């Protein structure tokens, strides 16, 4: 399973979200790619007010303040 994690540098909420995502990864086997939205103008415009964003199969699983339970349930199935 491949997950996209949209974030940007110097974003405290993104750093906290990454920790949460890694905790879920300890219980569920998946790979994720951290994508810096500041490196792509279209992604920056799309996600700048939402980051961090967790995406699976081109569908947003959760964004903003990420929590373990929501991510676990979305990625477990």
Short mmCIF file of N, CA and C in Angstrom, two decimals:
data_model
loop_
_atom_site.label_atom_id
_atom_site.label_comp_id
_atom_site.label_asym_id
_atom_site.label_seq_id
_atom_site.Cartn_x
_atom_site.Cartn_y
_atom_site.Cartn_z
N UNK A 1 0.86 -1.18 0.00
CA UNK A 1 0.00 0.00 0.00
C UNK A 1 0.90 1.23 0.00
N UNK A 2 0.55 2.20 -0.84
CA UNK A 2 1.35 3.42 -0.96
C UNK A 2 0.48 4.61 -0.55
N UNK A 3 1.02 5.42 0.35
CA UNK A 3 0.33 6.60 0.87
C UNK A 3 1.13 7.85 0.49
N UNK A 4 0.43 8.91 0.13
CA UNK A 4 1.07 10.20 -0.09
C UNK A 4 0.80 11.07 1.13
N UNK A 5 1.85 11.72 1.59
CA UNK A 5 1.75 12.62 2.75
C UNK A 5 2.18 14.01 2.28
N UNK A 6 1.23 14.90 2.13
CA UNK A 6 1.50 16.26 1.66
C UNK A 6 1.77 17.16 2.85
N UNK A 7 2.89 17.86 2.77
CA UNK A 7 3.27 18.77 3.86
C UNK A 7 4.18 19.86 3.29
N UNK A 8 4.73 20.65 4.18
CA UNK A 8 5.73 21.65 3.79
C UNK A 8 6.69 21.87 4.95
N UNK A 9 7.86 22.39 4.67
CA UNK A 9 8.83 22.63 5.73
C UNK A 9 8.31 23.66 6.75
N UNK A 10 8.82 23.56 7.96
CA UNK A 10 8.50 24.50 9.03
C UNK A 10 7.01 24.55 9.36
N UNK A 11 6.37 23.41 9.30
CA UNK A 11 4.94 23.29 9.61
C UNK A 11 4.82 22.37 10.82
N UNK A 12 4.53 22.93 11.97
CA UNK A 12 4.45 22.15 13.20
C UNK A 12 3.37 21.08 13.12
N UNK A 13 2.22 21.42 12.58
CA UNK A 13 1.14 20.45 12.44
C UNK A 13 1.56 19.30 11.53
N UNK A 14 2.35 19.61 10.51
CA UNK A 14 2.85 18.57 9.60
C UNK A 14 3.81 17.62 10.33
N UNK A 15 4.67 18.18 11.16
CA UNK A 15 5.61 17.36 11.92
C UNK A 15 4.86 16.44 12.89
N UNK A 16 3.84 16.98 13.56
CA UNK A 16 3.03 16.16 14.47
C UNK A 16 2.27 15.08 13.70
N UNK A 17 1.75 15.43 12.53
CA UNK A 17 1.03 14.48 11.70
C UNK A 17 1.92 13.34 11.23
N UNK A 18 3.17 13.67 10.92
CA UNK A 18 4.12 12.66 10.47
C UNK A 18 4.40 11.65 11.59
N UNK A 19 4.49 12.13 12.81
CA UNK A 19 4.68 11.24 13.97
C UNK A 19 3.47 10.30 14.09
N UNK A 20 2.27 10.85 13.95
CA UNK A 20 1.06 10.04 14.04
C UNK A 20 1.03 9.00 12.93
N UNK A 21 1.38 9.40 11.71
CA UNK A 21 1.40 8.46 10.58
C UNK A 21 2.40 7.34 10.82
N UNK A 22 3.55 7.67 11.38
CA UNK A 22 4.56 6.65 11.68
C UNK A 22 4.09 5.69 12.77
N UNK A 23 3.31 6.18 13.71
CA UNK A 23 2.74 5.31 14.74
C UNK A 23 1.77 4.31 14.12
N UNK A 24 0.95 4.76 13.20
CA UNK A 24 0.03 3.86 12.50
C UNK A 24 0.83 2.85 11.68
N UNK A 25 1.93 3.29 11.09
CA UNK A 25 2.77 2.42 10.27
C UNK A 25 3.37 1.28 11.09
N UNK A 26 3.53 1.48 12.38
CA UNK A 26 4.04 0.41 13.24
C UNK A 26 3.04 -0.75 13.34
N UNK A 27 1.74 -0.45 13.14
CA UNK A 27 0.69 -1.46 13.27
C UNK A 27 0.15 -1.96 11.93
N UNK A 28 0.35 -1.19 10.89
CA UNK A 28 -0.13 -1.56 9.55
C UNK A 28 1.03 -1.41 8.58
N UNK A 29 1.19 -2.39 7.70
CA UNK A 29 2.29 -2.34 6.74
C UNK A 29 1.91 -1.47 5.54
N UNK A 30 2.58 -0.33 5.40
CA UNK A 30 2.40 0.51 4.22
C UNK A 30 3.64 1.39 4.06
N UNK A 31 3.81 1.87 2.84
CA UNK A 31 4.88 2.82 2.54
C UNK A 31 4.25 4.18 2.31
N UNK A 32 5.00 5.22 2.62
CA UNK A 32 4.48 6.54 2.31
C UNK A 32 5.58 7.43 1.77
N UNK A 33 5.15 8.39 0.96
CA UNK A 33 6.06 9.36 0.38
C UNK A 33 5.67 10.73 0.92
N UNK A 34 6.66 11.45 1.44
CA UNK A 34 6.43 12.82 1.91
C UNK A 34 6.61 13.74 0.70
N UNK A 35 5.58 14.51 0.41
CA UNK A 35 5.58 15.40 -0.74
C UNK A 35 5.51 16.83 -0.25
N UNK A 36 6.52 17.62 -0.60
CA UNK A 36 6.59 19.03 -0.22
C UNK A 36 5.74 19.83 -1.20
N UNK A 37 4.63 20.38 -0.74
CA UNK A 37 3.73 21.10 -1.64
C UNK A 37 4.36 22.39 -2.18
N UNK A 38 5.39 22.89 -1.52
CA UNK A 38 6.04 24.12 -1.99
C UNK A 38 6.88 23.88 -3.25
N UNK A 39 7.10 22.62 -3.60
CA UNK A 39 7.87 22.31 -4.80
C UNK A 39 6.99 22.16 -6.04
N UNK A 40 5.67 22.27 -5.87
CA UNK A 40 4.75 22.12 -6.98
C UNK A 40 3.63 23.15 -6.81
N UNK A 41 3.53 24.07 -7.75
CA UNK A 41 2.58 25.18 -7.62
C UNK A 41 1.14 24.69 -7.54
N UNK A 42 0.79 23.67 -8.33
CA UNK A 42 -0.59 23.15 -8.30
C UNK A 42 -0.91 22.51 -6.95
N UNK A 43 0.03 21.72 -6.42
CA UNK A 43 -0.20 21.10 -5.11
C UNK A 43 -0.25 22.16 -4.01
N UNK A 44 0.58 23.17 -4.12
CA UNK A 44 0.59 24.24 -3.12
C UNK A 44 -0.76 24.95 -3.09
N UNK A 45 -1.28 25.26 -4.27
CA UNK A 45 -2.57 25.94 -4.35
C UNK A 45 -3.69 25.05 -3.83
N UNK A 46 -3.62 23.75 -4.14
CA UNK A 46 -4.67 22.81 -3.75
C UNK A 46 -4.68 22.53 -2.25
N UNK A 47 -3.49 22.37 -1.64
CA UNK A 47 -3.41 21.88 -0.26
C UNK A 47 -2.91 22.89 0.77
N UNK A 48 -2.59 24.12 0.37
CA UNK A 48 -1.92 25.02 1.31
C UNK A 48 -2.70 25.29 2.60
N UNK A 49 -4.01 25.25 2.53
CA UNK A 49 -4.81 25.49 3.74
C UNK A 49 -5.23 24.21 4.44
N UNK A 50 -4.84 23.06 3.87
CA UNK A 50 -5.29 21.79 4.41
C UNK A 50 -4.18 20.99 5.09
N UNK A 51 -2.93 21.25 4.77
CA UNK A 51 -1.83 20.39 5.20
C UNK A 51 -1.78 20.23 6.71
N UNK A 52 -1.31 19.07 7.15
CA UNK A 52 -0.90 17.92 6.36
C UNK A 52 -2.10 17.16 5.78
N UNK A 53 -1.86 16.49 4.65
CA UNK A 53 -2.90 15.72 3.98
C UNK A 53 -2.39 14.30 3.76
N UNK A 54 -3.20 13.32 4.15
CA UNK A 54 -2.87 11.91 3.90
C UNK A 54 -3.80 11.42 2.80
N UNK A 55 -3.18 10.87 1.74
CA UNK A 55 -3.94 10.44 0.57
C UNK A 55 -3.63 8.99 0.24
N UNK A 56 -4.68 8.23 -0.05
CA UNK A 56 -4.54 6.83 -0.47
C UNK A 56 -5.39 6.63 -1.72
N UNK A 57 -4.79 6.08 -2.76
CA UNK A 57 -5.51 5.84 -4.02
C UNK A 57 -6.22 7.09 -4.52
N UNK A 58 -5.50 8.21 -4.48
CA UNK A 58 -6.02 9.51 -4.94
C UNK A 58 -7.24 10.00 -4.16
N UNK A 59 -7.43 9.48 -2.96
CA UNK A 59 -8.53 9.90 -2.10
C UNK A 59 -7.97 10.40 -0.78
N UNK A 60 -8.42 11.57 -0.35
CA UNK A 60 -7.95 12.13 0.91
C UNK A 60 -8.54 11.33 2.06
N UNK A 61 -7.65 10.80 2.90
CA UNK A 61 -8.06 10.03 4.07
C UNK A 61 -8.33 10.97 5.25
N UNK A 62 -7.40 11.90 5.45
CA UNK A 62 -7.54 12.86 6.55
C UNK A 62 -6.62 14.04 6.28
N UNK A 63 -6.98 15.20 6.81
CA UNK A 63 -6.11 16.37 6.67
C UNK A 63 -6.22 17.25 7.91
N UNK A 64 -5.25 18.14 8.04
CA UNK A 64 -5.24 19.03 9.20
C UNK A 64 -4.71 18.31 10.42
N UNK A 65 -5.48 18.31 11.48
CA UNK A 65 -5.09 17.67 12.73
C UNK A 65 -5.34 16.16 12.63
N UNK A 66 -4.29 15.40 12.37
CA UNK A 66 -4.42 13.96 12.15
C UNK A 66 -4.54 13.21 13.47
N UNK A 67 -5.35 12.14 13.46
CA UNK A 67 -5.43 11.32 14.66
C UNK A 67 -5.26 9.85 14.30
N UNK A 68 -4.73 9.11 15.24
CA UNK A 68 -4.38 7.70 15.04
C UNK A 68 -5.58 6.87 14.62
N UNK A 69 -6.69 6.98 15.32
CA UNK A 69 -7.84 6.12 15.09
C UNK A 69 -8.39 6.29 13.67
N UNK A 70 -8.54 7.51 13.21
CA UNK A 70 -9.07 7.76 11.88
C UNK A 70 -8.15 7.19 10.82
N UNK A 71 -6.84 7.43 10.97
CA UNK A 71 -5.88 6.91 10.00
C UNK A 71 -5.85 5.38 10.03
N UNK A 72 -5.84 4.81 11.22
CA UNK A 72 -5.79 3.36 11.34
C UNK A 72 -7.01 2.72 10.65
N UNK A 73 -8.18 3.22 10.93
CA UNK A 73 -9.40 2.65 10.36
C UNK A 73 -9.41 2.80 8.84
N UNK A 74 -8.93 3.91 8.33
CA UNK A 74 -8.94 4.16 6.88
C UNK A 74 -7.92 3.28 6.17
N UNK A 75 -6.80 3.00 6.82
CA UNK A 75 -5.73 2.25 6.18
C UNK A 75 -5.79 0.76 6.46
N UNK A 76 -6.54 0.37 7.45
CA UNK A 76 -6.61 -1.04 7.84
C UNK A 76 -7.41 -1.88 6.86
N UNK A 77 -8.44 -1.30 6.27
CA UNK A 77 -9.33 -2.05 5.41
C UNK A 77 -8.89 -2.31 4.02
#
